[in-house]
mmCIF file of C-alpha atoms in Angstrom:
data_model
loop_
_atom_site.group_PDB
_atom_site.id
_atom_site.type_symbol
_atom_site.label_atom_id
_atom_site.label_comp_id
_atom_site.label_asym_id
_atom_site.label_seq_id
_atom_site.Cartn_x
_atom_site.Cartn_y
_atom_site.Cartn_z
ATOM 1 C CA UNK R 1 118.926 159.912 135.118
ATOM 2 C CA UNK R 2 116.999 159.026 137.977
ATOM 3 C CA UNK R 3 113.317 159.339 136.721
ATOM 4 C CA UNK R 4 114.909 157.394 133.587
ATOM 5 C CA UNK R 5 116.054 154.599 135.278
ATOM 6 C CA UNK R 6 112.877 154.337 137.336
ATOM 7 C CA UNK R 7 110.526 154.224 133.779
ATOM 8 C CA UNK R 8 113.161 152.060 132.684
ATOM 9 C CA UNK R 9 112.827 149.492 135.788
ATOM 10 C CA UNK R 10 109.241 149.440 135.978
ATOM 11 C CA UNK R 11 108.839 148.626 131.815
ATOM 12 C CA UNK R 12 111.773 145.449 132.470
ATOM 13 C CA UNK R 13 109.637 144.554 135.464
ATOM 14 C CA UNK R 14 105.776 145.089 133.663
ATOM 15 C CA UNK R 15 107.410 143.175 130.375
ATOM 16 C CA UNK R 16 110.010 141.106 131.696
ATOM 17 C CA UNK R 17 112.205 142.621 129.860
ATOM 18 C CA UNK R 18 115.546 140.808 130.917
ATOM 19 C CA UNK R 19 116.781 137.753 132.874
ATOM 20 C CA UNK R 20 119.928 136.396 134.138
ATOM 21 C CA UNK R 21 122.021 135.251 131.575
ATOM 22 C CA UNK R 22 121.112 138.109 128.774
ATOM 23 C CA UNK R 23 123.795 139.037 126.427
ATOM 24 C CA UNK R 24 121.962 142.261 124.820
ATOM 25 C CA UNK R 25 122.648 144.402 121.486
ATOM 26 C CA UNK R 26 121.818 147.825 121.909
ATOM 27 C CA UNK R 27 120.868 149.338 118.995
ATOM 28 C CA UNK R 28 122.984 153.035 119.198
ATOM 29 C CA UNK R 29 122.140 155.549 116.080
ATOM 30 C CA UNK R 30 124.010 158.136 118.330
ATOM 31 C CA UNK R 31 120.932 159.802 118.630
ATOM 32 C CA UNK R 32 119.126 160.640 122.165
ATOM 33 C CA UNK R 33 116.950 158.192 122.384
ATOM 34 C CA UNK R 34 119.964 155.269 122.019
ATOM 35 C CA UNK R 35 122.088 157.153 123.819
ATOM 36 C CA UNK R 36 119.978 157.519 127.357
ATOM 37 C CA UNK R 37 119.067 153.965 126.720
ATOM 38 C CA UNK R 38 122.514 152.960 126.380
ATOM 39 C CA UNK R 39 123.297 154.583 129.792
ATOM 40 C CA UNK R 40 120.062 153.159 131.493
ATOM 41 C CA UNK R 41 121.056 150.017 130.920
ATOM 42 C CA UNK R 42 124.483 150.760 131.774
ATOM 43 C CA UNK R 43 123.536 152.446 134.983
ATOM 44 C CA UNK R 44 120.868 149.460 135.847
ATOM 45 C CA UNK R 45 123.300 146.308 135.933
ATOM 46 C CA UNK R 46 124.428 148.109 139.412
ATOM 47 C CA UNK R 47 121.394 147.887 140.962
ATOM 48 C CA UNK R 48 118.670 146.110 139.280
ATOM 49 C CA UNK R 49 119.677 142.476 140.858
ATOM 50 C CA UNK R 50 119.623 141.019 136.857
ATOM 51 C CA UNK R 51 122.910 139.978 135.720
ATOM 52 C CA UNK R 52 123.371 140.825 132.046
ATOM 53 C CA UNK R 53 125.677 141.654 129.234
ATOM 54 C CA UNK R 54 126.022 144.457 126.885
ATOM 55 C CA UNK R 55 127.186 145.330 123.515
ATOM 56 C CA UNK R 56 126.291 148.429 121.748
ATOM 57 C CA UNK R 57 125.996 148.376 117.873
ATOM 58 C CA UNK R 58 125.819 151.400 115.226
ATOM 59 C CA UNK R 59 124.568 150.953 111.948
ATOM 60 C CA UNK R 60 126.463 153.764 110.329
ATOM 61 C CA UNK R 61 123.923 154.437 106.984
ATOM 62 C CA UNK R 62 126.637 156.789 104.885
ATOM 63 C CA UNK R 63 124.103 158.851 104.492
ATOM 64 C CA UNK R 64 124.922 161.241 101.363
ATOM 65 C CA UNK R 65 128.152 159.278 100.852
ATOM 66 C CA UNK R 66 129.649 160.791 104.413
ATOM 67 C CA UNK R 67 130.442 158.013 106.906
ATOM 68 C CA UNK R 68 129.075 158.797 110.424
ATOM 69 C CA UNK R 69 131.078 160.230 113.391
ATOM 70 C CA UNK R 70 130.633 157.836 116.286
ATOM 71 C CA UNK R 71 133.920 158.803 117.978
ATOM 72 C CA UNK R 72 132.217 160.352 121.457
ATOM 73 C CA UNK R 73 129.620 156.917 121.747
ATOM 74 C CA UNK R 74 132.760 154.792 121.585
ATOM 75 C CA UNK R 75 134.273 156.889 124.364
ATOM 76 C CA UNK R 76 131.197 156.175 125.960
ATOM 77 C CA UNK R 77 131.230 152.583 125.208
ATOM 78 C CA UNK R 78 135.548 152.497 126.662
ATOM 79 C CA UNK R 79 134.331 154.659 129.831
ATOM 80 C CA UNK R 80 131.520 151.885 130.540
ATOM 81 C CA UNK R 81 133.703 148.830 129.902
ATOM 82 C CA UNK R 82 131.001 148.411 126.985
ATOM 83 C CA UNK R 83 131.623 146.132 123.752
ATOM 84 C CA UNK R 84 131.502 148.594 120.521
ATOM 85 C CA UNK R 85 131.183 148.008 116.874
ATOM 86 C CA UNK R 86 130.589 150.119 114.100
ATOM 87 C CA UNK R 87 129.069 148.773 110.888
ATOM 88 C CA UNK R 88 129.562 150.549 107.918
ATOM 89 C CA UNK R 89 126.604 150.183 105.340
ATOM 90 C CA UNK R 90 125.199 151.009 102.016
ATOM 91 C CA UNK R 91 121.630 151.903 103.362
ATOM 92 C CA UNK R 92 121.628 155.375 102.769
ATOM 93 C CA UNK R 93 122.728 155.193 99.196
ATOM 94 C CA UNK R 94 120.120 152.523 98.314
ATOM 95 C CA UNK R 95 117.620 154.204 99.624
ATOM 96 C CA UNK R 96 118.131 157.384 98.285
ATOM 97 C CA UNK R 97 120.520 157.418 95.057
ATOM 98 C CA UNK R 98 119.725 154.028 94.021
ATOM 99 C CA UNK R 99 116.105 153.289 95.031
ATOM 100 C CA UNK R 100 115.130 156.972 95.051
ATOM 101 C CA UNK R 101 112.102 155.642 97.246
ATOM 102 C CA UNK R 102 109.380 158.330 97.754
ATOM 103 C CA UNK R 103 108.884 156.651 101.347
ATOM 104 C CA UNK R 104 112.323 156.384 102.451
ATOM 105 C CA UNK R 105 111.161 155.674 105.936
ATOM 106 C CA UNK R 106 109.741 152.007 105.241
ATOM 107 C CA UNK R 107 112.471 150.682 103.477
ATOM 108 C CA UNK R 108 115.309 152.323 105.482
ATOM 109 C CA UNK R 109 113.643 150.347 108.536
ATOM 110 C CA UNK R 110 113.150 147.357 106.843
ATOM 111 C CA UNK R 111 116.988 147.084 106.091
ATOM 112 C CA UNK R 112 118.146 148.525 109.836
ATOM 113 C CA UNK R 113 116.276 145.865 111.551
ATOM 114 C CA UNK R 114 117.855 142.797 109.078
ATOM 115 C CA UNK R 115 121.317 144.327 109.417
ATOM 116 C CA UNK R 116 120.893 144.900 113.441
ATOM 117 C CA UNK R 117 119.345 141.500 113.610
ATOM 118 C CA UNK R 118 122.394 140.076 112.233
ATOM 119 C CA UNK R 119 124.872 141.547 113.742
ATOM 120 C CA UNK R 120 123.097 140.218 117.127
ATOM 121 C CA UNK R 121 123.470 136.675 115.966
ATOM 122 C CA UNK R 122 126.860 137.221 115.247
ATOM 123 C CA UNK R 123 127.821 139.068 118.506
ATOM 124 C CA UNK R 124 126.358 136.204 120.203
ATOM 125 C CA UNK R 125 123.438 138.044 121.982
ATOM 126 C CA UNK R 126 120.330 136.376 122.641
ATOM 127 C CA UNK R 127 118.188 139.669 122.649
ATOM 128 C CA UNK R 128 118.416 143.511 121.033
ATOM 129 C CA UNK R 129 117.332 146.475 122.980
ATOM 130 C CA UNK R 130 115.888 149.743 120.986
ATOM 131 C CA UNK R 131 115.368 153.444 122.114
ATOM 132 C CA UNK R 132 111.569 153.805 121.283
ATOM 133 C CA UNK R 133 110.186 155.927 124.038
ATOM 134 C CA UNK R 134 106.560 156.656 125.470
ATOM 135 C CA UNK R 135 105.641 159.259 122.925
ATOM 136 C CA UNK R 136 107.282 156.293 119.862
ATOM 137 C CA UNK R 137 104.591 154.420 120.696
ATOM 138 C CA UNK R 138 101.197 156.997 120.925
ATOM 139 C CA UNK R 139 102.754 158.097 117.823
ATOM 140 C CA UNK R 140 103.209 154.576 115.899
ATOM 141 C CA UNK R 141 99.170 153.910 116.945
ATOM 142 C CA UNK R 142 97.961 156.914 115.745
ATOM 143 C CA UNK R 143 99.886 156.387 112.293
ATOM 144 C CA UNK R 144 98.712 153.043 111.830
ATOM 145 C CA UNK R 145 95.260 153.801 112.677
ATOM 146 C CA UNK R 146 94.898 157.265 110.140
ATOM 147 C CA UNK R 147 97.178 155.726 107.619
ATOM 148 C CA UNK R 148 96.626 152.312 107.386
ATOM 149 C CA UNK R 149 93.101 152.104 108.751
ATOM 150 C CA UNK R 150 94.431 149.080 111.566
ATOM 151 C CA UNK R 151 94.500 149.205 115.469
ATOM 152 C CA UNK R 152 97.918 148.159 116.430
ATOM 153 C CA UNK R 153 101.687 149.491 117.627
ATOM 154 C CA UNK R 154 104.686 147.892 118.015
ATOM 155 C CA UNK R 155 105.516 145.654 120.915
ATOM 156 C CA UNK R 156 107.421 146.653 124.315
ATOM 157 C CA UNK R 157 108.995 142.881 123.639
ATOM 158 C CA UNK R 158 108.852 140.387 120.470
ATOM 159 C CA UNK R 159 109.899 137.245 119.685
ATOM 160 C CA UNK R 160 111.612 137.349 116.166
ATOM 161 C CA UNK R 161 111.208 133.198 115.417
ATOM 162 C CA UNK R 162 113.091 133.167 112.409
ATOM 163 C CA UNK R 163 116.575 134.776 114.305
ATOM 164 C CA UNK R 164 115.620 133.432 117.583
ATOM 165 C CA UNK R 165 116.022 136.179 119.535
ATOM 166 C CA UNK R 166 113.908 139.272 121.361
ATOM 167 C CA UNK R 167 113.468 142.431 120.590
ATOM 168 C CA UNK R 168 112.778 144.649 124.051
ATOM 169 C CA UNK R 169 112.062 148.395 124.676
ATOM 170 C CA UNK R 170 112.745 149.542 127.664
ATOM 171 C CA UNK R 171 112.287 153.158 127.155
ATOM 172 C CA UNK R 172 108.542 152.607 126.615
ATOM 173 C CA UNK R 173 107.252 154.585 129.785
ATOM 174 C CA UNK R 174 109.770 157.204 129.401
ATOM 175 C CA UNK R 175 108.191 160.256 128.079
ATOM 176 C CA UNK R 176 110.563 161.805 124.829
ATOM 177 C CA UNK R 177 110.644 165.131 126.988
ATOM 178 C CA UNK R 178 112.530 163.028 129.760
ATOM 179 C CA UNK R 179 114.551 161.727 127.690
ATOM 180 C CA UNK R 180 115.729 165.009 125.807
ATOM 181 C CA UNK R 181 116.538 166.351 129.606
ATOM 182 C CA UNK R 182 118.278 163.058 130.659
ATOM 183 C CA UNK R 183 120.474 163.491 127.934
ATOM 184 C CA UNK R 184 121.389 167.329 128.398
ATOM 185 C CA UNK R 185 121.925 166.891 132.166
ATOM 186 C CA UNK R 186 124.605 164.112 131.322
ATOM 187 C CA UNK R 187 126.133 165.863 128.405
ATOM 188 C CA UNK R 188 125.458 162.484 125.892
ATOM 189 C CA UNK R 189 127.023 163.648 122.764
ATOM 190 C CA UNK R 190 124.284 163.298 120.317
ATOM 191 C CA UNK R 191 124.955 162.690 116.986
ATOM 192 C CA UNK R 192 123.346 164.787 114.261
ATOM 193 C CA UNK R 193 121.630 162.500 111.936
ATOM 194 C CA UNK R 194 122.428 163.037 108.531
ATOM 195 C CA UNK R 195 118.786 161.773 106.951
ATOM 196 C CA UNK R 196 117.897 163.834 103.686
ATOM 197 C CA UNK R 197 114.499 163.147 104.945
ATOM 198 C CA UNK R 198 114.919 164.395 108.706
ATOM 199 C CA UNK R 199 111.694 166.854 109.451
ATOM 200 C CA UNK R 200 110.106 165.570 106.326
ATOM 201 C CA UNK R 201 108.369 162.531 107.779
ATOM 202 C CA UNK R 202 104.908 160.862 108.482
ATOM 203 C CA UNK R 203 106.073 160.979 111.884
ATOM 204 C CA UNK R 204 106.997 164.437 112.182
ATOM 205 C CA UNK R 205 103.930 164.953 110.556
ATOM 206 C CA UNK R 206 102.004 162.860 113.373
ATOM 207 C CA UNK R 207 103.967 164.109 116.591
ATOM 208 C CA UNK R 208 102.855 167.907 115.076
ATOM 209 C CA UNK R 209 99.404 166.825 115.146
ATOM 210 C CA UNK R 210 99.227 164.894 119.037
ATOM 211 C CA UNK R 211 101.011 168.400 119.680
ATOM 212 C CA UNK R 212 98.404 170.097 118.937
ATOM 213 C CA UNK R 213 95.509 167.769 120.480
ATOM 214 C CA UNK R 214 97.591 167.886 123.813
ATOM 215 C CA UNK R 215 97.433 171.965 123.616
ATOM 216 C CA UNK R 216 93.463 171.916 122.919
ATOM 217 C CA UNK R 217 93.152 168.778 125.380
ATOM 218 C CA UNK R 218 95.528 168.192 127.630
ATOM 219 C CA UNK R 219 95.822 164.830 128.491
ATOM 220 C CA UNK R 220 95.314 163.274 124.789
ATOM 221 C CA UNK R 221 98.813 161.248 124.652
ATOM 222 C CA UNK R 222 97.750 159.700 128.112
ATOM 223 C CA UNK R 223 94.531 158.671 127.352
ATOM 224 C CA UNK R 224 95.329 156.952 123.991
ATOM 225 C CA UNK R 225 98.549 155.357 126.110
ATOM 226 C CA UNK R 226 96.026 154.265 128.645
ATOM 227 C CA UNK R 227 93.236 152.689 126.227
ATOM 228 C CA UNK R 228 96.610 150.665 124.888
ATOM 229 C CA UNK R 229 97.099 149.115 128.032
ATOM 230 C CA UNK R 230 94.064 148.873 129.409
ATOM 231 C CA UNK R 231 93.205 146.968 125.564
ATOM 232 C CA UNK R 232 96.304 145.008 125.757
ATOM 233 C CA UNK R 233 96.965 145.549 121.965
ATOM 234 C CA UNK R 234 100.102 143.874 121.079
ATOM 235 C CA UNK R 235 101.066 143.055 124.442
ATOM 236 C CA UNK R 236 100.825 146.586 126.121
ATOM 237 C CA UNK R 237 98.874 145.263 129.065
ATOM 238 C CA UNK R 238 101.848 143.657 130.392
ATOM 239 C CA UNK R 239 102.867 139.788 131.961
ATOM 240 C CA UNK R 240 100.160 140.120 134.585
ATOM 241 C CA UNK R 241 97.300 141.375 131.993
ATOM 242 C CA UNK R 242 93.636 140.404 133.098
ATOM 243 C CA UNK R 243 90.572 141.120 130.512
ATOM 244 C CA UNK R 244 88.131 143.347 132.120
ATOM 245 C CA UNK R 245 85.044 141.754 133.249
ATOM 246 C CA UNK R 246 82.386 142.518 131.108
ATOM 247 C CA UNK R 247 79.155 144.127 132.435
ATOM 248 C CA UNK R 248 75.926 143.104 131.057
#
């Protein structure tokens, strides 16, 4: 976990991630991504000088009508010391027996993000920390600029106004690769998702393609990651961003 925890430092340090005082939801689907982050930030409090809380929250989707097994992250959770709830939801049947949506993806997000948003409020945290890694984010910019013709990504930290509360990511410099080994090496018991449209997706579709354009040109994902940061788009440049001078 060490390389992990060192991405992991540097994004709360470049983003100011966290402060004293946090109480922070981490958003656990069971998958890898959660699950490293869960132990980062686990792992950190020891070290990292910031004094902070955690809770760890599943939004269990029923996908197909067959609630989730969680049982090995809430052994986790007891092993830590960790707060742990499971909430059971509907999602998975609105979105695909009721709604039959031909983009699952968009509306499945939509209601994970009110449901998680809630449950922060009512855990009484004052922030919610998500597993989006490095590769997340190339990915998310080159989606939104072939699909919906727009330069933009998501943020490594938000301010949600209407919740009051902030959405962090402190995975964001942690290449998915990394991530896949941190989470062998510590035998984290991912869950299988159970998503009828698993494989299927614009994403999968998209991480195929910067794949490939990494095999012809290797180098591709870093570059685009760079131009980001360098561009500051939606806050990638960091706290201590300065705008290039401009040469006539």
């Amino acid at each position: 976990m060490q390389k992990i925890l060192g991405y992991m430092r540097k994004a709360i340090q470049e983003y100011d991630l966290i402060q004293n005082g946090d109480r922070i939801c981490v958003g656990v689907s069971g998958g890898k991504d959660s699950l490293v982050l869960l132990q980062g930030l686990i792992l950190l409090r020891r070290f990292i000088g910031i004094d902070y809380e955690l809770v760890a929250v599943t939004l269990d989707p029923n996908f197909n009508g067959i609630p989730g097994d969680f049982s090995s992250v809430d052994q986790l959770c007891k092993d830590a010391g960790v707060e742990y709830h499971v909430l059971k939801t509907q999602i998975g049947e609105i979105v695909f027996d009721v709604r039959k949506e031909t983009n699952p993806c968009s509306l499945c997000a939509r209601m994970r993000r009110g449901a998680l948003h809630d449950a922060t409020l009512a855990h009484g945290c004052n922030k919610i920390a998500l597993g989006h890694n490095y590769d997340d984010a190339v990915e998310t910019f080159i989606m939104n600029l072939f699909t919906e013709g727009r330069i933009g990504c998501f943020s490594p930290k938000s301010y949600l106004s209407r919740k009051n509360i902030h959405l962090i990511r402190p995975l964001v410099f942690a290449p998915e690769k990394e991530i896949r080994k941190a989470a062998a090496k510590n035998e984290l018991n991912v869950v299988k998702s159970r998503c009828p449209a698993d494989g299927h997706t614009n994403r999968q579709r998209t991480k195929e393609f910067i794949a490939e354009m990494e095999h012809k040109d290797h180098g591709f994902k870093d570059r685009i990651f760079g131009a980001m940061k360098r561009s500051n788009i939606d806050g990638w440049g960091g706290v201590n961003y300065v705008p290039p001078v401009k040469k006539d």
